[in-house]
């Protein structure tokens, strides 16, 4: 089961949620940024449990701290073994499990997020007895106290830099994606968002795929496959030409073919004397 990221505003109880492909820091932060953008502002403090990618060691991880710094907010981690610290989110999780999931079927993660997106406005329009109001109404009162989003998006998603091997595939979160085989042997930069995987080499786009949320899958661009076949054929033809131009001794070993100017230099012969020498 893929993880579902849930965010609840403390005052209004306004909730948002989205399914994400993994629990890696880049994917969690990408999901957080998506939910925060949906609200339009961010609270001054983000409360988190000790998720390994966010603060499993008891300290906020570097990616999470960078994310919070860009938003001018801070991340506060839950104390160990404190079930009440995130009780509000746990109640939201329970509400999703009892009010959203029963009776539904999902064809894909995209279908799950589509149905969840359609259901959330109804959930936020219900009356919550604890606050004697509807989250969607109380959000308007809470909105001025929230922080304005920065003009620059925080760093999110998964990234890596690798040298492209002969198989012309790169791996991102257990899935292999094809890359233009013309850049084999060169370094490429791989970036994965929640929806896409892009690969660049020296600033040039050499691969663009829709992200696959399955495990141990292989995603191949037909153009990359055709290019690889063309390169293999050209390599084979070039190898045959070199083999046909090679001479062999009677015992079978190849004869070294030297360029004719090498022999001219060896015997001191110059068939193209300079103009200055001829004038003398």
mmCIF file of C-alpha atoms in Angstrom:
data_model
loop_
_atom_site.group_PDB
_atom_site.id
_atom_site.type_symbol
_atom_site.label_atom_id
_atom_site.label_comp_id
_atom_site.label_asym_id
_atom_site.label_seq_id
_atom_site.Cartn_x
_atom_site.Cartn_y
_atom_site.Cartn_z
ATOM 1 C CA UNK A 1 0.000 0.000 0.000
ATOM 2 C CA UNK A 2 1.367 3.391 -0.976
ATOM 3 C CA UNK A 3 1.554 6.072 1.747
ATOM 4 C CA UNK A 4 -1.050 8.823 2.045
ATOM 5 C CA UNK A 5 0.206 12.182 3.301
ATOM 6 C CA UNK A 6 -2.319 14.051 5.463
ATOM 7 C CA UNK A 7 -2.139 17.684 6.615
ATOM 8 C CA UNK A 8 -4.555 19.312 9.070
ATOM 9 C CA UNK A 9 -4.634 22.968 10.146
ATOM 10 C CA UNK A 10 -4.852 23.180 13.928
ATOM 11 C CA UNK A 11 -7.364 26.018 14.271
ATOM 12 C CA UNK A 12 -9.829 25.419 11.465
ATOM 13 C CA UNK A 13 -9.367 21.611 11.237
ATOM 14 C CA UNK A 14 -9.151 22.110 7.460
ATOM 15 C CA UNK A 15 -7.612 18.951 6.033
ATOM 16 C CA UNK A 16 -5.883 18.007 2.822
ATOM 17 C CA UNK A 17 -4.370 14.716 1.724
ATOM 18 C CA UNK A 18 -2.624 13.075 -1.216
ATOM 19 C CA UNK A 19 -1.175 9.663 -2.028
ATOM 20 C CA UNK A 20 2.581 9.724 -2.736
ATOM 21 C CA UNK A 21 4.829 7.081 -4.352
ATOM 22 C CA UNK A 22 7.247 6.501 -1.468
ATOM 23 C CA UNK A 23 8.374 7.540 2.013
ATOM 24 C CA UNK A 24 11.620 9.043 0.746
ATOM 25 C CA UNK A 25 12.291 12.621 1.801
ATOM 26 C CA UNK A 26 11.994 14.033 -1.719
ATOM 27 C CA UNK A 27 8.570 12.491 -2.267
ATOM 28 C CA UNK A 28 7.268 13.469 1.170
ATOM 29 C CA UNK A 29 8.397 17.063 0.690
ATOM 30 C CA UNK A 30 6.910 17.130 -2.808
ATOM 31 C CA UNK A 31 3.602 15.975 -1.327
ATOM 32 C CA UNK A 32 3.816 18.601 1.422
ATOM 33 C CA UNK A 33 4.472 21.340 -1.104
ATOM 34 C CA UNK A 34 1.509 20.183 -3.208
ATOM 35 C CA UNK A 35 -0.821 20.308 -0.191
ATOM 36 C CA UNK A 36 0.520 23.654 1.005
ATOM 37 C CA UNK A 37 0.038 25.132 -2.462
ATOM 38 C CA UNK A 38 -3.544 23.884 -2.365
ATOM 39 C CA UNK A 39 -4.176 25.881 0.815
ATOM 40 C CA UNK A 40 -2.309 28.902 -0.540
ATOM 41 C CA UNK A 41 -0.392 29.656 2.682
ATOM 42 C CA UNK A 42 1.621 27.840 5.333
ATOM 43 C CA UNK A 43 1.563 27.825 9.136
ATOM 44 C CA UNK A 44 4.518 29.137 11.121
ATOM 45 C CA UNK A 45 5.141 25.649 12.550
ATOM 46 C CA UNK A 46 4.822 22.224 10.957
ATOM 47 C CA UNK A 47 4.318 19.424 13.488
ATOM 48 C CA UNK A 48 5.753 16.060 12.433
ATOM 49 C CA UNK A 49 6.121 12.648 13.985
ATOM 50 C CA UNK A 50 9.505 10.944 13.795
ATOM 51 C CA UNK A 51 9.226 9.863 10.184
ATOM 52 C CA UNK A 52 12.637 8.484 9.254
ATOM 53 C CA UNK A 53 13.064 10.784 6.241
ATOM 54 C CA UNK A 54 12.012 13.893 8.193
ATOM 55 C CA UNK A 55 13.402 13.397 11.684
ATOM 56 C CA UNK A 56 13.978 9.757 12.471
ATOM 57 C CA UNK A 57 17.206 10.525 14.338
ATOM 58 C CA UNK A 58 15.509 13.046 16.606
ATOM 59 C CA UNK A 59 16.791 15.961 14.515
ATOM 60 C CA UNK A 60 15.199 17.457 11.417
ATOM 61 C CA UNK A 61 16.861 16.041 8.303
ATOM 62 C CA UNK A 62 18.774 18.316 5.947
ATOM 63 C CA UNK A 63 16.210 18.129 3.102
ATOM 64 C CA UNK A 64 13.359 18.887 5.517
ATOM 65 C CA UNK A 65 15.257 21.775 7.111
ATOM 66 C CA UNK A 66 15.990 23.233 3.661
ATOM 67 C CA UNK A 67 12.322 22.917 2.746
ATOM 68 C CA UNK A 68 11.193 24.658 5.937
ATOM 69 C CA UNK A 69 13.806 27.381 5.549
ATOM 70 C CA UNK A 70 12.586 28.248 2.075
ATOM 71 C CA UNK A 71 9.028 28.608 3.424
ATOM 72 C CA UNK A 72 10.234 30.644 6.448
ATOM 73 C CA UNK A 73 8.564 28.129 8.748
ATOM 74 C CA UNK A 74 9.974 25.524 11.137
ATOM 75 C CA UNK A 75 9.462 21.819 11.697
ATOM 76 C CA UNK A 76 8.782 20.602 15.219
ATOM 77 C CA UNK A 77 9.242 16.891 15.834
ATOM 78 C CA UNK A 78 7.036 14.887 18.150
ATOM 79 C CA UNK A 79 8.600 13.685 21.402
ATOM 80 C CA UNK A 80 9.313 9.955 21.454
ATOM 81 C CA UNK A 81 6.370 7.737 22.431
ATOM 82 C CA UNK A 82 3.961 10.668 22.705
ATOM 83 C CA UNK A 83 0.686 9.527 21.116
ATOM 84 C CA UNK A 84 -1.207 12.717 22.019
ATOM 85 C CA UNK A 85 1.234 15.037 20.220
ATOM 86 C CA UNK A 86 -0.241 14.272 16.795
ATOM 87 C CA UNK A 87 -3.698 13.284 17.975
ATOM 88 C CA UNK A 88 -5.370 15.732 15.599
ATOM 89 C CA UNK A 89 -3.778 14.121 12.548
ATOM 90 C CA UNK A 90 -4.546 10.644 13.868
ATOM 91 C CA UNK A 91 -8.204 11.600 14.176
ATOM 92 C CA UNK A 92 -8.098 12.851 10.596
ATOM 93 C CA UNK A 93 -6.550 9.549 9.510
ATOM 94 C CA UNK A 94 -9.318 7.682 11.298
ATOM 95 C CA UNK A 95 -11.944 9.867 9.634
ATOM 96 C CA UNK A 96 -10.461 9.075 6.205
ATOM 97 C CA UNK A 97 -10.456 5.350 6.955
ATOM 98 C CA UNK A 98 -14.090 5.297 8.106
ATOM 99 C CA UNK A 99 -15.656 7.922 5.827
ATOM 100 C CA UNK A 100 -13.676 7.890 2.585
ATOM 101 C CA UNK A 101 -12.307 4.392 2.016
ATOM 102 C CA UNK A 102 -15.350 2.145 2.717
ATOM 103 C CA UNK A 103 -17.203 1.071 -0.403
ATOM 104 C CA UNK A 104 -14.667 2.527 -2.826
ATOM 105 C CA UNK A 105 -12.407 0.851 -5.356
ATOM 106 C CA UNK A 106 -9.413 2.419 -7.076
ATOM 107 C CA UNK A 107 -7.948 1.609 -10.474
ATOM 108 C CA UNK A 108 -4.647 3.406 -9.874
ATOM 109 C CA UNK A 109 -2.934 5.941 -7.590
ATOM 110 C CA UNK A 110 -4.134 8.686 -9.937
ATOM 111 C CA UNK A 111 -7.704 7.420 -9.527
ATOM 112 C CA UNK A 112 -7.251 7.378 -5.737
ATOM 113 C CA UNK A 113 -6.067 11.006 -5.710
ATOM 114 C CA UNK A 114 -8.858 12.038 -8.090
ATOM 115 C CA UNK A 115 -11.546 10.523 -5.861
ATOM 116 C CA UNK A 116 -9.885 11.944 -2.755
ATOM 117 C CA UNK A 117 -9.773 15.395 -4.344
ATOM 118 C CA UNK A 118 -13.503 15.218 -5.079
ATOM 119 C CA UNK A 119 -14.331 14.048 -1.540
ATOM 120 C CA UNK A 120 -12.249 16.550 0.474
ATOM 121 C CA UNK A 121 -14.432 19.630 -0.239
ATOM 122 C CA UNK A 122 -17.432 17.760 1.216
ATOM 123 C CA UNK A 123 -15.377 16.655 4.236
ATOM 124 C CA UNK A 124 -14.219 20.219 4.920
ATOM 125 C CA UNK A 125 -17.791 21.481 4.630
ATOM 126 C CA UNK A 126 -19.070 19.243 7.442
ATOM 127 C CA UNK A 127 -19.649 20.642 10.949
ATOM 128 C CA UNK A 128 -16.987 19.604 13.458
ATOM 129 C CA UNK A 129 -18.427 19.418 16.953
ATOM 130 C CA UNK A 130 -15.099 20.156 18.673
ATOM 131 C CA UNK A 131 -14.914 23.598 17.051
ATOM 132 C CA UNK A 132 -18.647 24.154 16.515
ATOM 133 C CA UNK A 133 -18.159 25.120 12.895
ATOM 134 C CA UNK A 134 -17.165 24.062 9.419
ATOM 135 C CA UNK A 135 -13.451 23.907 8.534
ATOM 136 C CA UNK A 136 -14.030 25.659 5.212
ATOM 137 C CA UNK A 137 -15.587 28.634 7.037
ATOM 138 C CA UNK A 138 -13.012 28.797 9.830
ATOM 139 C CA UNK A 139 -10.203 28.689 7.264
ATOM 140 C CA UNK A 140 -11.152 32.207 6.244
ATOM 141 C CA UNK A 141 -10.544 33.384 9.819
ATOM 142 C CA UNK A 142 -7.294 31.446 10.079
ATOM 143 C CA UNK A 143 -5.966 32.510 6.689
ATOM 144 C CA UNK A 144 -4.553 35.952 7.694
ATOM 145 C CA UNK A 145 -2.413 34.352 10.432
ATOM 146 C CA UNK A 146 -0.739 31.994 7.964
ATOM 147 C CA UNK A 147 2.493 32.833 6.161
ATOM 148 C CA UNK A 148 2.573 33.920 2.528
ATOM 149 C CA UNK A 149 4.258 31.412 0.223
ATOM 150 C CA UNK A 150 7.706 32.351 -1.124
ATOM 151 C CA UNK A 151 8.162 33.399 -4.772
ATOM 152 C CA UNK A 152 10.622 30.520 -5.257
ATOM 153 C CA UNK A 153 9.499 26.926 -4.844
ATOM 154 C CA UNK A 154 11.414 24.875 -2.231
ATOM 155 C CA UNK A 155 13.612 21.984 -3.397
ATOM 156 C CA UNK A 156 11.495 18.827 -3.568
ATOM 157 C CA UNK A 157 11.550 15.527 -5.414
ATOM 158 C CA UNK A 158 14.276 12.933 -5.915
ATOM 159 C CA UNK A 159 17.558 13.815 -7.612
ATOM 160 C CA UNK A 160 20.763 12.005 -8.471
ATOM 161 C CA UNK A 161 23.780 12.331 -10.785
ATOM 162 C CA UNK A 162 25.178 9.211 -12.455
ATOM 163 C CA UNK A 163 27.300 8.191 -15.419
ATOM 164 C CA UNK A 164 25.093 6.599 -18.062
ATOM 165 C CA UNK A 165 26.093 2.991 -18.631
ATOM 166 C CA UNK A 166 26.048 0.932 -21.806
ATOM 167 C CA UNK A 167 22.517 -0.284 -21.068
ATOM 168 C CA UNK A 168 21.367 3.410 -21.326
ATOM 169 C CA UNK A 169 18.997 3.151 -18.311
ATOM 170 C CA UNK A 170 18.952 5.060 -15.022
ATOM 171 C CA UNK A 171 17.287 3.823 -11.823
ATOM 172 C CA UNK A 172 15.014 5.983 -9.718
ATOM 173 C CA UNK A 173 13.163 4.464 -6.751
ATOM 174 C CA UNK A 174 13.604 0.836 -7.976
ATOM 175 C CA UNK A 175 12.334 1.677 -11.503
ATOM 176 C CA UNK A 176 14.611 1.789 -14.572
ATOM 177 C CA UNK A 177 14.040 4.561 -17.145
ATOM 178 C CA UNK A 178 15.603 4.691 -20.614
ATOM 179 C CA UNK A 179 17.849 7.591 -21.678
ATOM 180 C CA UNK A 180 19.025 8.738 -25.097
ATOM 181 C CA UNK A 181 21.873 6.263 -25.790
ATOM 182 C CA UNK A 182 23.893 8.948 -27.575
ATOM 183 C CA UNK A 183 25.043 10.198 -24.157
ATOM 184 C CA UNK A 184 26.368 6.820 -22.967
ATOM 185 C CA UNK A 185 29.482 7.299 -20.854
ATOM 186 C CA UNK A 186 28.609 10.870 -19.840
ATOM 187 C CA UNK A 187 27.226 12.183 -16.546
ATOM 188 C CA UNK A 188 23.467 12.804 -16.444
ATOM 189 C CA UNK A 189 21.270 14.530 -13.857
ATOM 190 C CA UNK A 190 18.062 12.685 -12.956
ATOM 191 C CA UNK A 191 15.100 14.462 -11.339
ATOM 192 C CA UNK A 192 11.858 12.781 -10.260
ATOM 193 C CA UNK A 193 8.721 14.653 -9.231
ATOM 194 C CA UNK A 194 5.474 12.999 -8.191
ATOM 195 C CA UNK A 195 4.451 12.847 -11.862
ATOM 196 C CA UNK A 196 7.521 12.885 -14.113
ATOM 197 C CA UNK A 197 11.128 11.716 -14.423
ATOM 198 C CA UNK A 198 13.487 13.929 -16.429
ATOM 199 C CA UNK A 199 17.125 13.392 -17.344
ATOM 200 C CA UNK A 200 19.503 16.156 -18.466
ATOM 201 C CA UNK A 201 23.040 16.003 -19.831
ATOM 202 C CA UNK A 202 24.965 19.301 -19.840
ATOM 203 C CA UNK A 203 21.657 21.142 -19.579
ATOM 204 C CA UNK A 204 20.067 19.292 -22.508
ATOM 205 C CA UNK A 205 16.953 17.152 -21.994
ATOM 206 C CA UNK A 206 17.783 13.546 -22.919
ATOM 207 C CA UNK A 207 14.800 11.737 -21.344
ATOM 208 C CA UNK A 208 11.275 12.555 -20.202
ATOM 209 C CA UNK A 209 8.999 9.893 -18.719
ATOM 210 C CA UNK A 210 5.799 9.738 -16.764
ATOM 211 C CA UNK A 211 6.786 8.470 -13.341
ATOM 212 C CA UNK A 212 5.953 4.842 -12.655
ATOM 213 C CA UNK A 213 4.809 4.153 -9.087
ATOM 214 C CA UNK A 214 5.225 0.390 -9.415
ATOM 215 C CA UNK A 215 8.256 -1.446 -8.041
ATOM 216 C CA UNK A 216 11.044 -3.068 -10.108
ATOM 217 C CA UNK A 217 9.522 -1.867 -13.383
ATOM 218 C CA UNK A 218 11.252 -0.906 -16.645
ATOM 219 C CA UNK A 219 10.115 2.139 -18.649
ATOM 220 C CA UNK A 220 11.436 2.424 -22.209
ATOM 221 C CA UNK A 221 10.963 5.240 -24.703
ATOM 222 C CA UNK A 222 10.525 3.742 -28.222
ATOM 223 C CA UNK A 223 12.695 6.531 -29.633
ATOM 224 C CA UNK A 224 15.560 5.554 -27.325
ATOM 225 C CA UNK A 225 15.179 1.899 -28.323
ATOM 226 C CA UNK A 226 15.283 2.777 -32.044
ATOM 227 C CA UNK A 227 18.327 5.022 -31.552
ATOM 228 C CA UNK A 228 20.153 2.255 -29.710
ATOM 229 C CA UNK A 229 19.432 -0.192 -32.545
ATOM 230 C CA UNK A 230 20.794 2.298 -35.089
ATOM 231 C CA UNK A 231 23.950 2.857 -33.053
ATOM 232 C CA UNK A 232 24.517 -0.897 -32.647
ATOM 233 C CA UNK A 233 24.147 -1.435 -36.390
ATOM 234 C CA UNK A 234 26.562 1.402 -37.195
ATOM 235 C CA UNK A 235 29.068 0.018 -34.681
ATOM 236 C CA UNK A 236 28.820 -3.471 -36.177
ATOM 237 C CA UNK A 237 29.303 -2.165 -39.723
ATOM 238 C CA UNK A 238 32.288 -0.080 -38.665
ATOM 239 C CA UNK A 239 33.810 -3.094 -36.938
ATOM 240 C CA UNK A 240 33.369 -5.201 -40.074
ATOM 241 C CA UNK A 241 35.065 -2.534 -42.193
ATOM 242 C CA UNK A 242 38.023 -2.420 -39.822
ATOM 243 C CA UNK A 243 38.283 -6.186 -39.853
ATOM 244 C CA UNK A 244 38.184 -6.297 -43.668
ATOM 245 C CA UNK A 245 40.956 -3.673 -43.911
ATOM 246 C CA UNK A 246 43.275 -5.584 -41.574
ATOM 247 C CA UNK A 247 46.053 -7.749 -43.090
ATOM 248 C CA UNK A 248 47.324 -10.897 -41.405
ATOM 249 C CA UNK A 249 50.613 -12.818 -41.436
ATOM 250 C CA UNK A 250 50.691 -16.458 -42.396
ATOM 251 C CA UNK A 251 50.652 -17.403 -38.707
ATOM 252 C CA UNK A 252 47.405 -15.475 -38.223
ATOM 253 C CA UNK A 253 48.439 -12.380 -36.250
ATOM 254 C CA UNK A 254 47.472 -8.960 -37.575
ATOM 255 C CA UNK A 255 49.903 -6.816 -39.560
ATOM 256 C CA UNK A 256 50.352 -3.299 -38.260
ATOM 257 C CA UNK A 257 49.444 -0.776 -40.965
ATOM 258 C CA UNK A 258 51.463 2.424 -40.724
ATOM 259 C CA UNK A 259 50.721 5.674 -42.494
ATOM 260 C CA UNK A 260 53.034 6.479 -45.460
ATOM 261 C CA UNK A 261 54.312 9.765 -43.925
ATOM 262 C CA UNK A 262 55.782 7.629 -41.109
ATOM 263 C CA UNK A 263 58.123 5.968 -43.626
ATOM 264 C CA UNK A 264 59.049 9.344 -45.167
ATOM 265 C CA UNK A 265 60.028 10.603 -41.741
ATOM 266 C CA UNK A 266 61.976 7.393 -41.018
ATOM 267 C CA UNK A 267 64.163 7.683 -44.169
ATOM 268 C CA UNK A 268 64.345 11.489 -44.183
ATOM 269 C CA UNK A 269 62.407 11.866 -47.432
ATOM 270 C CA UNK A 270 60.525 15.108 -48.068
ATOM 271 C CA UNK A 271 58.378 15.131 -51.194
ATOM 272 C CA UNK A 272 56.950 18.541 -50.348
ATOM 273 C CA UNK A 273 59.906 20.865 -49.736
ATOM 274 C CA UNK A 274 59.107 24.354 -48.465
ATOM 275 C CA UNK A 275 59.082 27.358 -50.746
ATOM 276 C CA UNK A 276 62.059 28.853 -48.920
ATOM 277 C CA UNK A 277 64.156 25.709 -49.482
ATOM 278 C CA UNK A 278 63.327 25.601 -53.212
ATOM 279 C CA UNK A 279 64.295 29.258 -53.692
ATOM 280 C CA UNK A 280 67.722 28.573 -52.259
#
